[in-house]
Coordinates of C-alpha atoms (C1' of nucleotides) in Angstrom, one line a residue:
Chain L
X201 CA 0.0 0.0 0.0
X202 CA 1.3 3.5 -0.6
X203 CA 1.7 5.5 2.4
X204 CA 0.8 9.3 2.5
X205 CA 4.0 11.2 1.4
X206 CA 6.4 11.8 3.9
X207 CA 8.3 14.5 2.7
X208 CA 11.4 14.4 5.3
X209 CA 12.1 11.2 4.3
X210 CA 11.2 10.7 0.7
X211 CA 12.0 13.6 -1.5
X212 CA 14.3 11.9 -4.1
X213 CA 15.0 8.4 -2.9
X214 CA 13.3 5.8 -1.0
X215 CA 15.0 4.4 2.2
X216 CA 16.5 0.9 2.4
X217 CA 14.3 0.3 5.2
X218 CA 11.3 1.5 3.1
X219 CA 12.2 -0.9 0.3
X220 CA 12.8 -3.7 2.5
X221 CA 9.4 -3.3 4.2
X222 CA 8.0 -3.1 0.6
X223 CA 9.6 -6.3 -0.3
X224 CA 8.4 -7.9 3.1
X225 CA 5.0 -6.8 2.3
X226 CA 4.8 -8.5 -1.0
X227 CA 5.9 -11.9 1.0
X228 CA 3.4 -11.6 4.0
X229 CA 6.1 -10.9 6.1
X230 CA 6.7 -8.2 8.6
X231 CA 9.4 -5.3 9.3
X232 CA 9.9 -6.3 13.0
X233 CA 12.1 -4.5 15.3
X234 CA 15.0 -6.9 14.8
X235 CA 14.8 -6.5 11.0
X236 CA 14.7 -3.0 11.6
X237 CA 17.9 -3.0 13.6
X238 CA 19.7 -5.2 11.2
X239 CA 18.9 -2.8 8.2
X240 CA 19.8 0.2 10.4
X241 CA 23.4 -1.5 11.1
X242 CA 23.7 -2.6 7.5
X243 CA 23.2 0.7 5.9
X244 CA 24.8 2.9 8.6
X245 CA 27.9 3.3 6.4
X246 CA 28.9 2.0 2.9
X247 CA 31.5 -0.7 3.5
X248 CA 31.9 -4.6 2.9
X249 CA 31.2 -6.8 5.6
X250 CA 30.5 -10.5 6.2
X251 CA 27.5 -12.1 8.4
X252 CA 29.9 -12.8 11.4
X253 CA 30.8 -9.2 11.8
X254 CA 27.1 -8.3 11.6
X255 CA 26.5 -11.0 14.0
X256 CA 29.0 -9.4 16.4
X257 CA 27.4 -5.8 16.0
X258 CA 24.0 -6.8 16.6
X259 CA 24.6 -9.1 19.6
X260 CA 25.0 -5.9 21.6
X261 CA 21.8 -5.0 20.2
X262 CA 20.3 -8.5 21.2
X263 CA 19.6 -9.8 18.0
X264 CA 20.5 -13.5 17.3
X265 CA 22.8 -14.9 15.0
X266 CA 20.1 -16.9 13.4
X267 CA 17.9 -13.9 12.8
X268 CA 20.7 -11.9 11.4
X269 CA 21.5 -14.8 8.9
X270 CA 17.8 -15.1 8.2
X271 CA 17.6 -11.4 7.5
X272 CA 20.7 -11.4 5.3
X273 CA 19.0 -13.8 2.9
X274 CA 15.9 -11.7 3.0
X275 CA 18.0 -8.6 2.0
X276 CA 19.8 -10.2 -0.5
X277 CA 16.3 -11.4 -2.3
X278 CA 15.0 -8.0 -1.9
X279 CA 17.6 -6.8 -3.9
X280 CA 19.3 -4.7 -1.1
X281 CA 22.4 -6.7 -0.7
X282 CA 24.6 -8.8 -2.9
X283 CA 27.4 -10.9 -2.1
X284 CA 30.4 -9.7 -3.8
X285 CA 33.2 -12.0 -3.0
X286 CA 34.3 -14.8 -0.5
X287 CA 37.2 -14.1 1.9
X288 CA 38.1 -16.6 4.5
X289 CA 35.4 -18.8 3.5
X290 CA 33.0 -16.2 4.4
X291 CA 30.7 -14.4 1.9
X292 CA 31.3 -10.7 1.8
X293 CA 28.1 -8.4 1.3
X294 CA 27.7 -5.0 -0.1
X295 CA 25.1 -2.6 -0.8
X296 CA 23.1 -3.3 -3.8
X297 CA 20.7 -0.6 -3.6
X298 CA 21.1 3.2 -4.6
X299 CA 24.7 2.4 -5.2
X300 CA 26.3 2.3 -8.8
X301 CA 27.3 -1.2 -10.5
X302 CA 30.9 -1.9 -9.9
X303 CA 33.6 -4.6 -9.4
X304 CA 36.5 -5.2 -7.2
X305 CA 40.2 -5.3 -6.9
X306 CA 41.0 -7.9 -4.3
X307 CA 44.5 -7.6 -2.6
X308 CA 46.0 -11.0 -1.9
X309 CA 48.2 -9.7 0.7
X310 CA 45.8 -7.4 2.8
X311 CA 42.3 -8.7 1.7
X312 CA 41.5 -5.0 0.8
X313 CA 38.6 -4.4 -1.9
X314 CA 38.9 -1.7 -4.2
X315 CA 35.8 -0.7 -6.2
X316 CA 36.0 0.4 -9.6
X317 CA 33.5 0.9 -12.6
X318 CA 34.1 0.1 -16.0
X319 CA 31.7 1.6 -18.9
X320 CA 33.1 -0.9 -21.4
X321 CA 32.4 -4.0 -19.2
X322 CA 28.8 -4.1 -19.4
X323 CA 28.7 -3.8 -23.2
X324 CA 31.4 -6.3 -23.5
X325 CA 29.4 -8.8 -21.3
X326 CA 26.0 -8.2 -22.8
X327 CA 27.7 -8.7 -26.2
X328 CA 29.2 -12.0 -25.4
X329 CA 25.9 -13.2 -23.5
X330 CA 23.6 -12.5 -26.7
X331 CA 26.4 -14.1 -28.8
X332 CA 25.7 -17.3 -26.7
X333 CA 21.9 -16.9 -26.5
X334 CA 22.3 -16.3 -22.8
X335 CA 20.0 -13.9 -20.9
X336 CA 22.2 -12.0 -18.8
X337 CA 20.9 -10.9 -15.3
X338 CA 24.2 -10.1 -13.4
X339 CA 27.8 -10.8 -13.0
X340 CA 30.5 -11.1 -10.6
X341 CA 34.2 -10.1 -11.4
X342 CA 36.9 -10.2 -8.9
X343 CA 40.2 -9.0 -10.1
X344 CA 43.1 -10.8 -8.0
X345 CA 46.6 -9.1 -7.3
X346 CA 48.3 -6.8 -5.1
X347 CA 47.0 -3.4 -4.1
X348 CA 49.1 -0.4 -4.5
X349 CA 49.7 0.3 -0.7
X350 CA 51.1 -3.5 -0.5
X351 CA 52.9 -3.1 -3.7
X352 CA 55.0 -0.4 -2.2
X353 CA 58.2 -1.1 -0.4
X354 CA 57.6 -1.1 3.5
X355 CA 57.2 2.4 5.0
X356 CA 59.7 3.8 7.4
X357 CA 62.4 1.5 6.1
X358 CA 65.7 2.8 4.8
X359 CA 66.9 1.8 1.2
X360 CA 70.4 0.7 1.1
X361 CA 71.0 3.0 -1.9
X362 CA 70.0 6.1 0.2
X363 CA 72.6 5.3 2.6
X364 CA 75.8 6.0 0.7
Chain P
X239 CA 66.8 -16.7 -12.8
X240 CA 66.6 -18.5 -16.1
X241 CA 67.5 -22.3 -16.4
X242 CA 69.2 -24.0 -19.4
X243 CA 66.8 -24.7 -22.0
X244 CA 65.3 -28.1 -21.6
X245 CA 64.0 -28.7 -25.2
X246 CA 62.3 -32.3 -24.1
X247 CA 60.1 -30.8 -21.7
X248 CA 59.5 -27.3 -23.5
X249 CA 58.4 -26.9 -27.1
X250 CA 56.0 -29.7 -27.0
X251 CA 53.7 -30.5 -24.1
X252 CA 54.2 -31.8 -20.5
X253 CA 51.4 -34.2 -19.5
X254 CA 49.5 -32.9 -16.3
X255 CA 50.9 -35.8 -14.3
X256 CA 54.7 -34.9 -15.2
X257 CA 54.0 -31.2 -14.4
X258 CA 52.4 -32.2 -11.1
X259 CA 55.6 -34.7 -10.4
X260 CA 57.5 -31.8 -11.0
X261 CA 55.8 -29.3 -8.5
X262 CA 55.6 -32.1 -5.8
X263 CA 59.4 -32.8 -6.1
X264 CA 60.2 -28.9 -5.2
X265 CA 58.3 -29.5 -2.2
X266 CA 59.7 -32.7 -1.0
X267 CA 56.7 -34.6 -1.7
X268 CA 55.9 -37.6 -3.7
X269 CA 53.9 -38.7 -6.6
X270 CA 51.9 -41.5 -5.2
X271 CA 49.8 -44.2 -6.5
X272 CA 46.7 -42.3 -5.1
X273 CA 47.9 -39.0 -6.3
X274 CA 48.3 -40.6 -9.6
X275 CA 45.0 -42.0 -9.8
X276 CA 43.4 -38.5 -8.9
X277 CA 45.3 -36.9 -11.5
X278 CA 44.3 -39.4 -14.0
X279 CA 40.7 -39.2 -12.9
X280 CA 40.9 -35.2 -13.2
X281 CA 42.2 -35.0 -16.4
X282 CA 40.4 -38.0 -18.1
X283 CA 38.4 -35.3 -19.7
X284 CA 37.8 -31.7 -19.6
X285 CA 35.0 -30.9 -17.7
X286 CA 34.1 -29.0 -14.7
X287 CA 33.7 -30.7 -11.4
X288 CA 33.5 -30.3 -7.6
X289 CA 35.2 -32.1 -4.8
X290 CA 32.4 -34.4 -3.9
X291 CA 32.0 -35.6 -7.6
X292 CA 35.7 -36.6 -7.6
X293 CA 35.4 -38.3 -4.1
X294 CA 32.6 -40.4 -5.8
X295 CA 34.6 -41.3 -8.7
X296 CA 37.7 -42.1 -6.7
X297 CA 36.1 -44.1 -3.9
X298 CA 35.7 -46.9 -6.4
X299 CA 39.5 -46.8 -7.0
X300 CA 39.9 -47.1 -3.1
X301 CA 40.9 -43.4 -2.5
X302 CA 39.7 -41.8 0.5
X303 CA 37.9 -38.4 0.7
X304 CA 40.6 -36.8 2.8
X305 CA 43.2 -37.8 -0.1
X306 CA 41.1 -36.3 -2.7
X307 CA 40.7 -33.1 -0.8
X308 CA 44.4 -32.8 0.1
X309 CA 45.4 -33.5 -3.5
X310 CA 42.9 -31.0 -5.1
X311 CA 44.6 -28.4 -2.8
X312 CA 48.1 -29.5 -4.1
X313 CA 46.6 -29.5 -7.7
X314 CA 45.6 -25.8 -7.2
X315 CA 48.7 -25.0 -5.7
X316 CA 50.6 -26.7 -8.6
X317 CA 48.6 -24.4 -11.2
X318 CA 47.0 -27.5 -12.8
X319 CA 43.4 -26.7 -11.4
X320 CA 41.6 -23.6 -10.5
X321 CA 38.4 -22.7 -8.8
X322 CA 35.9 -21.1 -11.3
X323 CA 32.8 -20.8 -9.4
X324 CA 30.7 -21.9 -6.6
X325 CA 27.3 -24.1 -7.2
X326 CA 25.6 -25.5 -4.3
X327 CA 28.1 -24.1 -1.9
X328 CA 30.7 -26.1 -3.3
X329 CA 33.8 -25.0 -5.4
X330 CA 33.9 -26.1 -8.9
X331 CA 37.2 -26.9 -10.4
X332 CA 38.4 -26.8 -13.9
X333 CA 41.8 -27.4 -15.7
X334 CA 44.2 -24.6 -15.4
X335 CA 47.0 -26.1 -17.4
X336 CA 47.4 -26.4 -21.2
X337 CA 43.8 -24.6 -21.6
X338 CA 43.4 -21.0 -22.7
X339 CA 42.2 -18.3 -20.5
X340 CA 38.2 -17.9 -20.4
X341 CA 35.4 -17.2 -18.2
X342 CA 31.7 -18.5 -17.7
X343 CA 28.2 -18.0 -18.4
X344 CA 26.4 -19.6 -15.2
X345 CA 23.0 -20.7 -16.0
X346 CA 20.8 -20.2 -12.7
X347 CA 18.3 -22.6 -13.7
X348 CA 20.3 -25.9 -14.7
X349 CA 23.8 -24.9 -13.2
X350 CA 25.4 -25.4 -16.4
X351 CA 28.7 -23.6 -17.3
X352 CA 29.5 -22.2 -20.6
X353 CA 32.8 -21.1 -21.4
X354 CA 33.9 -17.9 -23.2
X355 CA 36.7 -16.2 -24.0
X356 CA 36.9 -12.4 -24.8
X357 CA 40.0 -10.5 -26.2
X358 CA 38.6 -7.2 -24.8
X359 CA 38.4 -8.7 -21.3
X360 CA 42.2 -8.8 -20.7
X361 CA 42.8 -5.5 -22.0
X362 CA 40.3 -3.8 -19.9
X363 CA 41.3 -5.3 -16.9
X364 CA 44.9 -4.5 -17.2
X365 CA 44.1 -0.8 -18.0
X366 CA 41.7 -0.7 -14.9
X367 CA 44.6 -2.3 -12.6
X368 CA 47.1 0.1 -13.9
X369 CA 44.9 2.9 -13.2
X370 CA 44.6 2.1 -9.6
X371 CA 48.4 1.0 -9.3
X372 CA 47.1 -2.4 -8.8
X373 CA 49.4 -5.4 -9.8
X374 CA 46.9 -8.0 -11.4
X375 CA 47.7 -11.5 -11.2
X376 CA 44.6 -13.1 -12.2
X377 CA 40.7 -12.8 -12.1
X378 CA 37.4 -14.5 -11.8
X379 CA 34.3 -13.6 -13.7
X380 CA 30.9 -15.0 -13.6
X381 CA 28.0 -14.2 -15.5
X382 CA 24.7 -14.9 -14.3
X383 CA 21.7 -15.7 -16.2
X384 CA 19.9 -18.2 -18.0
X385 CA 21.3 -20.3 -20.8
X386 CA 19.8 -20.8 -24.0
X387 CA 18.6 -24.2 -23.5
X388 CA 16.8 -23.4 -20.3
X389 CA 15.4 -20.0 -22.0
X390 CA 13.5 -22.0 -24.5
X391 CA 10.0 -23.3 -24.0
X392 CA 10.1 -26.5 -22.0
X393 CA 10.2 -29.3 -24.8
X394 CA 7.2 -31.7 -25.4
X395 CA 4.8 -29.7 -23.7
X396 CA 1.5 -28.8 -25.6
X397 CA 0.5 -25.3 -25.4
X398 CA -3.1 -24.6 -24.6
X399 CA -3.2 -22.4 -28.0
X400 CA -2.7 -25.4 -30.0
X401 CA -5.4 -27.5 -28.7
X402 CA -8.4 -25.6 -30.0
Chain H
dT64 C1' 65.0 -46.5 9.1
dT65 C1' 63.0 -42.3 8.0
dG66 C1' 59.7 -39.3 6.5
dA67 C1' 56.1 -38.8 3.7
dT68 C1' 51.1 -40.6 2.9
dT69 C1' 47.0 -42.7 3.9
dG70 C1' 42.3 -43.7 5.8
dC71 C1' 39.3 -43.2 9.6
dA72 C1' 36.9 -40.4 12.3
dA73 C1' 36.6 -36.5 14.8
dA74 C1' 36.8 -31.8 14.5
dC75 C1' 35.9 -27.3 12.2
dG76 C1' 33.4 -22.9 10.6
dC77 C1' 30.0 -21.1 8.6
dT78 C1' 25.3 -21.4 7.8
dT79 C1' 20.7 -23.5 8.3
dT80 C1' 16.7 -25.4 10.8
dG81 C1' 13.5 -27.6 14.1
dC82 C1' 11.0 -26.1 17.8
dA83 C1' 8.8 -23.9 21.7
dA84 C1' 8.1 -19.5 23.4
dC85 C1' 6.7 -14.9 21.9
dC86 C1' 4.9 -11.1 19.9
dG87 C1' 2.0 -7.8 16.9
dT88 C1' -2.3 -6.9 14.8
Chain K
dA60 C1' -6.2 -16.1 18.3
dC61 C1' -3.6 -16.5 14.6
dG62 C1' 0.5 -16.1 11.7
dG63 C1' 4.7 -14.7 11.5
dT64 C1' 9.2 -14.3 14.3
dT65 C1' 12.6 -15.2 17.7
dG66 C1' 16.3 -17.3 20.1
dC67 C1' 18.4 -21.2 21.4
dA68 C1' 20.6 -25.3 20.4
dA69 C1' 21.3 -29.0 17.5
dA70 C1' 21.8 -30.4 12.8
dG71 C1' 23.9 -30.1 8.2
dC72 C1' 27.4 -29.7 4.9
dG73 C1' 31.5 -28.9 2.6
dT74 C1' 36.3 -29.2 4.0
dT75 C1' 40.3 -29.8 7.2
dT76 C1' 43.2 -32.1 10.5
dG77 C1' 45.1 -35.5 14.3
dC78 C1' 46.6 -39.7 14.6
dA79 C1' 48.0 -44.4 14.2
dA80 C1' 49.0 -47.5 10.7
dT81 C1' 51.3 -47.8 6.1
dC82 C1' 54.2 -47.2 2.5
dA83 C1' 58.3 -46.2 -0.3
dA84 C1' 63.3 -44.7 -0.9

DNA sequence: TTGATTGCAAACGCTTTGCAACCGT
DNA sequence: ACGGTTGCAAAGCGTTTGCAATCAA
């Protein structure tokens, strides 16, 4: 059902919580206090995280591990989150709503994820897909290597050539 | 450092087993009967598989689950196999030796993997990487969607309009 | 003999699930 | 009261590991 306009929170975009509520509605599910806390915690900042990190953060708010896992699956199905990688045998999530399409450079040394966007990639993929009669719905691209920080020589260390 | 040329093993092709043995040697490990059976089974054909499938096939040959898992890790480290995707919470392997670089279209309906190769992709990725000072070592690209077979109408099923 | 390797079973880590208690409407 | 929801603990599942027995150089 459409709510009366709430200009304070609408204006341009629909908040993640609102979008989630809409999704839950179509499934005969409710936006409970716990789910609300989870959404709040997840969208507090735009960073990558895994389930266990979230579980930790929400333990303090008295939300159980089971509920966090269950809700993560809902958020993914609702299109608010997506899995972007796998690190240490854990799925890594990121926002998939109100955030532009991008992929990641994954550093094998420090594990950091660097986001990038490439115009050409989307075209390339849809071209390849249509060539195979494949109906593309999405993709996941992980580029492995070493990030610029880790590639630099360790900081605060004299290089022999400088010592003469 | 550059080794003296070994014409016998360069030029033409070294079998996977030979390459594995070479790798094992550098690690002070041996090419045992079990490992040999595993390599044979893995490279019998060029198809994608997961650990459990291999375990099944090798159970008949009296190789234990533990040894299969241990050897898969070795083969990956040796550069003979690589993980290309994850299906049903299982890592999917494919040959990474004597086979050209490619990526996959993954059907969400039947789970099939379709290989494709794109010239443009490699250039695009190295361009993006250098732009971020990232030293690319490899990548993994999975395109999700529906394969051409699954996209077609189900076979052998009457459509109501045909029945008049 | 020595050290690598194997099979077994138990352990592991992440995730899911059965179930009884518990809301919210 | 009626469903959906929660927390708990147990189960699941793929994968790893400790260990004693075994094997090969």
